[in-house]
């Protein structure tokens, strides 16, 4: 642990794990990607001045459109919202930081480096040209110009981004369920925090599905599996059959993620709107309870509407009807939310400050976006709108409406973050120009809706509308110059503000200084009395000894000693797909008085990951440069992970907090649970993918055509036995730790480790054998690239093996620590590891029958 | 499943009277557009009106007694009845629109009611490729770039792709369906006016996507017959 330098020092920004610093980093970085994505949009809007590819060229146009979409959806809008979430959520719920501050820093650095990797893709020949929806098989190298290394980088960058998101989701969920101020029930947390809570729930599952899709896609790119390939070099995979499942598999995986993603993008904006409406009208949100219920419904239902993006793929009428119904159903809660916002103004004292103008503007835009969405929900209309500018206009009206609200949020919290007030006049000018530019840009798209998406040679008679759009784009883009100027100059010259610059604001971030001190609150925030108070240490002590206040929704303010979970933010972490937080690391003895706020490892891990991925993007060319980058990155990343696990880091849990419904699940365990929940979705998506393409190919024919005789059950059976035994050994280790038997702990952990290694060796032998068989059907062995069955077999069980390897690294590390007498009487870290290991075990129980027996 | 005899020998099943997908679309779109515009204007106007009507004039008002305060726990906020009323109205509008369109969805899915028209539909296989369209007729002949169909005859398209995901659609005739490698999808239309129509690709499929157009030639029956028979012997 190092000390945190002052804000003026550059070093601080590399070291910090403080949520407010990281919030600022997110905001600045996200705005950078807004400009990046925005400039790309300018480029293709200029291209669209005339209906021909006379500016960017054909390939350039496709690249610009695709990367614009990816950058805006992934690298701008959500991270922008998470900038606020980082800064504001802990303040709003009364926490002094996130539950796992170093993981939070790691999320940020992974995000930043993923964006840099994306940027590099532009210099690797051609970047990804296949649209932000990345439909298969156009997303595979076979259909890309050149070596397609740039496209591979983009896919890898997205994986890195998803790792960041997953860590962030785990972190926010743990924080919100374990660190709320006393007396603050889940339903009482301010609307912005609530929207973030629901957003991260959706993220946890939706992004896991995307991760599966991306891992598979990158493996198609890098090691040559064939999930998304339709044919191999124009040849079929076996007699007369191609891979008929390729396109649809991608579509399902992508949209299963993609629809929740649109709410993931929009929810934080709704939260900001709710906050700003309340503050600037001086009214409490009308029907708050129903508003919340609506949001919960939408969050749940968002996972069962994805096929409305696939109405033309030939799915049958029953399914279409079902998805039409769910789609329309999900639009109804939004009606309620819209009306709730509108009615909140009634009897208000509406003040047209910039944040309110942006929120009101966002609401108006969203109403239009929602109405045009209902058009799309009517399947007969959707048939014609599909693939046209109607869709483009619709989703910009909703998504960019979301962004509009978030810009409102930027003005709203700017004084809190900087302690200075922005210039109100310039803010209003920004809004006016923005709003005009927005509508001039997107409204003509409805009129020119007959234009197919992603083409540059639209019908000539629509030229005028497209030109209006381009003018609008320039105005919209230009409006940001006003904003950047305003925010920059105000930082130095703006009027100083006090704690609460906005009359009628209620949430706790306005009860602390602007900007808030490093650890947020003097005293422990509590709502036990019905309003916010800050308790002195003696109050806290009194409360801890007495019985704790109960909350009506069955939640109890659980008390726990301040040293609880000391240093528990130990973490072995995240490489590509497994962002693994485990208590296996340092449960550092307590004794630190102060919470830690600085660590260099998150940066180093991400740098390592970045180099590794950059190397991987080109490793298939066999180039020395790429190979060594991958090696260096891998070593650096791994070393830094170990470094982070070794580093003493103290992240105390608040002494008294509202922890319903997870009062009995300590921080590390809750983090582990949420992480494993996303891991289950990941494996679920892998298994689903296998079943899907096998079914499309022909379930029986698959076995007959694609799998060699030599692929027998026996090695799998042995491995099942090995894994089950090893899970049992972990349980023994826990028991031994409880009984404080060092020998017992060492023996059991050693056994776990040995059995795991046995599993891998057995698998290695099996694979070697299969790689090198010579039969009539498989003269060149049954390698990863041979056919569909081999691809699914090696990749799915390989992903599982990677989980085993990570588990073994942790088990090995723990073995050494137990040598030194760790864990005696403190079996918690073993328990966390056990949770992970049992899951890996259970997954195998699914894989074994699927890949060896059926 | 090639039916070589199609045009020549079967009695003519005139599809000139059927409701074409284009007609269906235009009707529904018009209603949606009318209602959507109306609802949009009303709701937006009401929103702006409220923002204006309750602007802060600096004057005291009765409601000032009950303004939110810093540090309070959220409470309901009231107004539930009004909220549910407007929610109910919007829900009714949306739901009735959708229920109404559902019968037309069934129509589009199953095709014209006339058994005869359906049975005599001309089935054409469409295959997309980077970057063009190939059409295969019941007699086995193929054309590229131009789809020729007889006037007032139901045309059933079986659409697939030989490489990547495309989408075959025509803005005027209002048929559209995905062209997916390894899968086949169906769509149908009737050309009631002879003439030349456009068909386009509606799914990004590579550098030539923007150019991936085809023409649909709707020909008077006799002309069509002649072309069709003539081409068979080629
Ligand atoms: C009123 C509720 C809504 C309904 C009924 C609705 C309906 C639809 C439908 C049916 C599609 C598929 C169109 C097609 O490709 O054929 C679609 C596309 C889309 N919607 Fe919505 N939508 C709604 C709200 C939203 C919101 C709130 C967002 C985001 C904040 C959003 C973002 C998108 C995006 C990004 C696409 C296009 C994806 C693509 O193809 O690239 N929608 N919407
Ligand atoms: Cu959707
Ligand atoms: Cu195309």
PDB file of C-alpha atoms in Angstrom, chain A residues 593-765:
ATOM      1  CA  UNK A 593      -6.020   2.588  11.526  1.00  0.00           C
ATOM      2  CA  UNK A 594      -6.753   4.140   8.191  1.00  0.00           C
ATOM      3  CA  UNK A 595      -8.407   2.904   5.087  1.00  0.00           C
ATOM      4  CA  UNK A 596      -6.136   2.548   2.081  1.00  0.00           C
ATOM      5  CA  UNK A 597      -6.700   4.655  -0.997  1.00  0.00           C
ATOM      6  CA  UNK A 598      -3.826   3.890  -3.300  1.00  0.00           C
ATOM      7  CA  UNK A 599      -2.560   0.968  -5.262  1.00  0.00           C
ATOM      8  CA  UNK A 600      -0.453   0.821  -8.337  1.00  0.00           C
ATOM      9  CA  UNK A 601      -1.381  -2.754  -9.225  1.00  0.00           C
ATOM     10  CA  UNK A 602      -4.713  -2.130 -10.962  1.00  0.00           C
ATOM     11  CA  UNK A 603      -2.908  -0.004 -13.508  1.00  0.00           C
ATOM     12  CA  UNK A 604      -0.152  -2.570 -13.951  1.00  0.00           C
ATOM     13  CA  UNK A 605      -2.546  -5.486 -14.323  1.00  0.00           C
ATOM     14  CA  UNK A 606      -4.474  -3.627 -16.975  1.00  0.00           C
ATOM     15  CA  UNK A 607      -1.324  -2.625 -18.788  1.00  0.00           C
ATOM     16  CA  UNK A 608      -0.282  -6.268 -18.803  1.00  0.00           C
ATOM     17  CA  UNK A 609      -3.688  -7.304 -20.042  1.00  0.00           C
ATOM     18  CA  UNK A 610      -3.530  -4.685 -22.746  1.00  0.00           C
ATOM     19  CA  UNK A 611      -0.145  -5.864 -24.029  1.00  0.00           C
ATOM     20  CA  UNK A 612      -1.307  -9.450 -23.875  1.00  0.00           C
ATOM     21  CA  UNK A 613      -4.393  -8.711 -25.928  1.00  0.00           C
ATOM     22  CA  UNK A 614      -2.521  -6.576 -28.389  1.00  0.00           C
ATOM     23  CA  UNK A 615      -0.144  -9.475 -28.859  1.00  0.00           C
ATOM     24  CA  UNK A 616      -2.996 -11.931 -29.230  1.00  0.00           C
ATOM     25  CA  UNK A 617      -4.584  -9.816 -31.938  1.00  0.00           C
ATOM     26  CA  UNK A 618      -1.692 -10.609 -34.265  1.00  0.00           C
ATOM     27  CA  UNK A 619      -0.332 -13.824 -32.916  1.00  0.00           C
ATOM     28  CA  UNK A 620      -1.852 -15.855 -35.725  1.00  0.00           C
ATOM     29  CA  UNK A 621       0.536 -14.196 -38.163  1.00  0.00           C
ATOM     30  CA  UNK A 622       3.406 -15.782 -36.245  1.00  0.00           C
ATOM     31  CA  UNK A 623       5.094 -12.406 -36.042  1.00  0.00           C
ATOM     32  CA  UNK A 624       7.830 -12.077 -33.432  1.00  0.00           C
ATOM     33  CA  UNK A 625       6.570  -8.671 -32.400  1.00  0.00           C
ATOM     34  CA  UNK A 626       3.077  -9.830 -31.568  1.00  0.00           C
ATOM     35  CA  UNK A 627       4.277 -12.986 -29.897  1.00  0.00           C
ATOM     36  CA  UNK A 628       6.644 -11.140 -27.647  1.00  0.00           C
ATOM     37  CA  UNK A 629       4.026  -8.530 -26.807  1.00  0.00           C
ATOM     38  CA  UNK A 630       1.709 -11.294 -25.718  1.00  0.00           C
ATOM     39  CA  UNK A 631       4.426 -12.889 -23.634  1.00  0.00           C
ATOM     40  CA  UNK A 632       5.530  -9.689 -21.954  1.00  0.00           C
ATOM     41  CA  UNK A 633       1.938  -8.694 -21.326  1.00  0.00           C
ATOM     42  CA  UNK A 634       1.045 -12.067 -19.904  1.00  0.00           C
ATOM     43  CA  UNK A 635       3.979 -12.049 -17.520  1.00  0.00           C
ATOM     44  CA  UNK A 636       3.397  -8.469 -16.470  1.00  0.00           C
ATOM     45  CA  UNK A 637      -0.296  -9.051 -15.914  1.00  0.00           C
ATOM     46  CA  UNK A 638       0.236 -12.210 -13.937  1.00  0.00           C
ATOM     47  CA  UNK A 639       3.028 -10.718 -11.873  1.00  0.00           C
ATOM     48  CA  UNK A 640       0.894  -7.708 -11.068  1.00  0.00           C
ATOM     49  CA  UNK A 641      -1.980  -9.919 -10.022  1.00  0.00           C
ATOM     50  CA  UNK A 642       0.293 -11.650  -7.570  1.00  0.00           C
ATOM     51  CA  UNK A 643       1.558  -8.240  -6.507  1.00  0.00           C
ATOM     52  CA  UNK A 644      -1.948  -7.083  -5.819  1.00  0.00           C
ATOM     53  CA  UNK A 645      -2.801 -10.220  -3.884  1.00  0.00           C
ATOM     54  CA  UNK A 646       0.310  -9.672  -1.733  1.00  0.00           C
ATOM     55  CA  UNK A 647      -0.322  -6.001  -1.140  1.00  0.00           C
ATOM     56  CA  UNK A 648      -1.837  -5.172   2.226  1.00  0.00           C
ATOM     57  CA  UNK A 649      -4.895  -3.113   1.545  1.00  0.00           C
ATOM     58  CA  UNK A 650      -7.405  -2.031   4.088  1.00  0.00           C
ATOM     59  CA  UNK A 651     -10.977  -1.357   3.037  1.00  0.00           C
ATOM     60  CA  UNK A 652     -13.050  -1.261   6.192  1.00  0.00           C
ATOM     61  CA  UNK A 653     -16.731  -1.907   6.236  1.00  0.00           C
ATOM     62  CA  UNK A 654     -18.867   0.712   7.869  1.00  0.00           C
ATOM     63  CA  UNK A 655     -19.506  -0.002  11.491  1.00  0.00           C
ATOM     64  CA  UNK A 656     -23.255   0.179  11.196  1.00  0.00           C
ATOM     65  CA  UNK A 657     -25.030  -0.189   7.943  1.00  0.00           C
ATOM     66  CA  UNK A 658     -28.250  -1.275   6.359  1.00  0.00           C
ATOM     67  CA  UNK A 659     -27.577  -4.623   4.726  1.00  0.00           C
ATOM     68  CA  UNK A 660     -30.891  -6.082   3.782  1.00  0.00           C
ATOM     69  CA  UNK A 661     -31.233  -8.632   2.231  1.00  0.00           C
ATOM     70  CA  UNK A 662     -27.630  -9.705   2.564  1.00  0.00           C
ATOM     71  CA  UNK A 663     -26.996  -8.988   6.220  1.00  0.00           C
ATOM     72  CA  UNK A 664     -25.639 -12.463   6.737  1.00  0.00           C
ATOM     73  CA  UNK A 665     -23.499 -12.669   3.653  1.00  0.00           C
ATOM     74  CA  UNK A 666     -20.240 -10.939   4.250  1.00  0.00           C
ATOM     75  CA  UNK A 667     -18.733  -8.652   1.676  1.00  0.00           C
ATOM     76  CA  UNK A 668     -16.315 -11.082   0.075  1.00  0.00           C
ATOM     77  CA  UNK A 669     -18.860 -13.810  -0.117  1.00  0.00           C
ATOM     78  CA  UNK A 670     -21.451 -11.561  -1.680  1.00  0.00           C
ATOM     79  CA  UNK A 671     -18.900 -10.396  -4.214  1.00  0.00           C
ATOM     80  CA  UNK A 672     -18.063 -13.995  -4.968  1.00  0.00           C
ATOM     81  CA  UNK A 673     -21.703 -14.955  -5.345  1.00  0.00           C
ATOM     82  CA  UNK A 674     -22.453 -12.195  -7.789  1.00  0.00           C
ATOM     83  CA  UNK A 675     -19.360 -12.973  -9.778  1.00  0.00           C
ATOM     84  CA  UNK A 676     -20.238 -16.655  -9.923  1.00  0.00           C
ATOM     85  CA  UNK A 677     -23.757 -15.756 -11.028  1.00  0.00           C
ATOM     86  CA  UNK A 678     -22.329 -14.079 -14.088  1.00  0.00           C
ATOM     87  CA  UNK A 679     -19.969 -17.005 -14.613  1.00  0.00           C
ATOM     88  CA  UNK A 680     -22.945 -19.332 -14.677  1.00  0.00           C
ATOM     89  CA  UNK A 681     -24.500 -17.261 -17.445  1.00  0.00           C
ATOM     90  CA  UNK A 682     -21.210 -17.407 -19.307  1.00  0.00           C
ATOM     91  CA  UNK A 683     -21.110 -21.184 -19.209  1.00  0.00           C
ATOM     92  CA  UNK A 684     -24.813 -21.332 -19.870  1.00  0.00           C
ATOM     93  CA  UNK A 685     -24.276 -19.365 -23.048  1.00  0.00           C
ATOM     94  CA  UNK A 686     -21.438 -21.662 -24.078  1.00  0.00           C
ATOM     95  CA  UNK A 687     -23.495 -24.751 -23.517  1.00  0.00           C
ATOM     96  CA  UNK A 688     -26.430 -23.149 -25.265  1.00  0.00           C
ATOM     97  CA  UNK A 689     -24.245 -22.264 -28.219  1.00  0.00           C
ATOM     98  CA  UNK A 690     -23.051 -25.811 -28.531  1.00  0.00           C
ATOM     99  CA  UNK A 691     -26.574 -27.174 -28.399  1.00  0.00           C
ATOM    100  CA  UNK A 692     -27.738 -24.574 -30.885  1.00  0.00           C
ATOM    101  CA  UNK A 693     -25.270 -25.261 -33.647  1.00  0.00           C
ATOM    102  CA  UNK A 694     -25.409 -28.977 -33.089  1.00  0.00           C
ATOM    103  CA  UNK A 695     -29.165 -28.869 -33.384  1.00  0.00           C
ATOM    104  CA  UNK A 696     -28.972 -26.725 -36.523  1.00  0.00           C
ATOM    105  CA  UNK A 697     -26.480 -29.158 -38.023  1.00  0.00           C
ATOM    106  CA  UNK A 698     -28.494 -32.231 -37.104  1.00  0.00           C
ATOM    107  CA  UNK A 699     -28.156 -33.722 -33.646  1.00  0.00           C
ATOM    108  CA  UNK A 700     -27.450 -37.281 -34.719  1.00  0.00           C
ATOM    109  CA  UNK A 701     -25.578 -36.487 -37.899  1.00  0.00           C
ATOM    110  CA  UNK A 702     -23.212 -34.417 -35.814  1.00  0.00           C
ATOM    111  CA  UNK A 703     -22.120 -37.454 -33.893  1.00  0.00           C
ATOM    112  CA  UNK A 704     -21.828 -39.523 -36.981  1.00  0.00           C
ATOM    113  CA  UNK A 705     -20.138 -37.014 -39.290  1.00  0.00           C
ATOM    114  CA  UNK A 706     -17.929 -35.019 -37.059  1.00  0.00           C
ATOM    115  CA  UNK A 707     -16.680 -37.025 -34.129  1.00  0.00           C
ATOM    116  CA  UNK A 708     -13.964 -39.694 -34.387  1.00  0.00           C
ATOM    117  CA  UNK A 709     -14.236 -43.106 -32.788  1.00  0.00           C
ATOM    118  CA  UNK A 710     -11.241 -42.260 -30.686  1.00  0.00           C
ATOM    119  CA  UNK A 711     -13.271 -39.722 -28.776  1.00  0.00           C
ATOM    120  CA  UNK A 712     -14.261 -42.041 -25.957  1.00  0.00           C
ATOM    121  CA  UNK A 713     -15.907 -41.531 -22.597  1.00  0.00           C
ATOM    122  CA  UNK A 714     -13.187 -42.891 -20.389  1.00  0.00           C
ATOM    123  CA  UNK A 715     -10.920 -39.839 -19.944  1.00  0.00           C
ATOM    124  CA  UNK A 716     -13.962 -37.733 -19.157  1.00  0.00           C
ATOM    125  CA  UNK A 717     -15.131 -40.232 -16.615  1.00  0.00           C
ATOM    126  CA  UNK A 718     -11.782 -40.239 -14.868  1.00  0.00           C
ATOM    127  CA  UNK A 719     -11.813 -36.457 -14.809  1.00  0.00           C
ATOM    128  CA  UNK A 720     -15.256 -36.368 -13.324  1.00  0.00           C
ATOM    129  CA  UNK A 721     -13.986 -38.536 -10.547  1.00  0.00           C
ATOM    130  CA  UNK A 722     -10.885 -36.386 -10.004  1.00  0.00           C
ATOM    131  CA  UNK A 723     -12.851 -33.157  -9.794  1.00  0.00           C
ATOM    132  CA  UNK A 724     -15.490 -34.480  -7.468  1.00  0.00           C
ATOM    133  CA  UNK A 725     -12.825 -35.741  -5.114  1.00  0.00           C
ATOM    134  CA  UNK A 726     -11.014 -32.433  -5.226  1.00  0.00           C
ATOM    135  CA  UNK A 727     -14.175 -30.584  -4.256  1.00  0.00           C
ATOM    136  CA  UNK A 728     -14.454 -32.887  -1.308  1.00  0.00           C
ATOM    137  CA  UNK A 729     -10.863 -32.085  -0.355  1.00  0.00           C
ATOM    138  CA  UNK A 730     -11.695 -28.368  -0.232  1.00  0.00           C
ATOM    139  CA  UNK A 731     -14.435 -29.093   2.245  1.00  0.00           C
ATOM    140  CA  UNK A 732     -11.930 -31.035   4.326  1.00  0.00           C
ATOM    141  CA  UNK A 733      -9.554 -28.080   4.207  1.00  0.00           C
ATOM    142  CA  UNK A 734     -12.268 -25.882   5.650  1.00  0.00           C
ATOM    143  CA  UNK A 735     -12.955 -28.300   8.421  1.00  0.00           C
ATOM    144  CA  UNK A 736      -9.250 -28.564   9.181  1.00  0.00           C
ATOM    145  CA  UNK A 737      -8.943 -24.776   9.257  1.00  0.00           C
ATOM    146  CA  UNK A 738     -11.796 -24.565  11.666  1.00  0.00           C
ATOM    147  CA  UNK A 739     -10.100 -27.142  13.865  1.00  0.00           C
ATOM    148  CA  UNK A 740      -6.876 -25.173  13.512  1.00  0.00           C
ATOM    149  CA  UNK A 741      -4.944 -28.109  12.173  1.00  0.00           C
ATOM    150  CA  UNK A 742      -2.150 -26.836  10.005  1.00  0.00           C
ATOM    151  CA  UNK A 743      -1.280 -30.263   8.733  1.00  0.00           C
ATOM    152  CA  UNK A 744      -4.890 -30.899   7.891  1.00  0.00           C
ATOM    153  CA  UNK A 745      -5.218 -27.696   5.928  1.00  0.00           C
ATOM    154  CA  UNK A 746      -2.015 -28.349   4.053  1.00  0.00           C
ATOM    155  CA  UNK A 747      -2.882 -31.923   3.286  1.00  0.00           C
ATOM    156  CA  UNK A 748      -6.354 -31.081   2.034  1.00  0.00           C
ATOM    157  CA  UNK A 749      -5.292 -28.111  -0.033  1.00  0.00           C
ATOM    158  CA  UNK A 750      -2.406 -30.155  -1.346  1.00  0.00           C
ATOM    159  CA  UNK A 751      -4.817 -32.888  -2.320  1.00  0.00           C
ATOM    160  CA  UNK A 752      -7.069 -30.406  -4.073  1.00  0.00           C
ATOM    161  CA  UNK A 753      -4.131 -29.090  -5.972  1.00  0.00           C
ATOM    162  CA  UNK A 754      -2.826 -32.518  -6.913  1.00  0.00           C
ATOM    163  CA  UNK A 755      -6.222 -33.717  -8.077  1.00  0.00           C
ATOM    164  CA  UNK A 756      -6.660 -30.590 -10.172  1.00  0.00           C
ATOM    165  CA  UNK A 757      -3.280 -31.098 -11.756  1.00  0.00           C
ATOM    166  CA  UNK A 758      -4.232 -34.695 -12.393  1.00  0.00           C
ATOM    167  CA  UNK A 759      -7.339 -33.455 -14.159  1.00  0.00           C
ATOM    168  CA  UNK A 760      -5.275 -31.252 -16.428  1.00  0.00           C
ATOM    169  CA  UNK A 761      -2.696 -33.923 -17.206  1.00  0.00           C
ATOM    170  CA  UNK A 762      -5.381 -36.410 -18.067  1.00  0.00           C
ATOM    171  CA  UNK A 763      -7.018 -33.826 -20.311  1.00  0.00           C
ATOM    172  CA  UNK A 764      -3.694 -33.037 -21.925  1.00  0.00           C
ATOM    173  CA  UNK A 765      -3.122 -36.681 -22.785  1.00  0.00           C
TER     174      UNK A 765
END
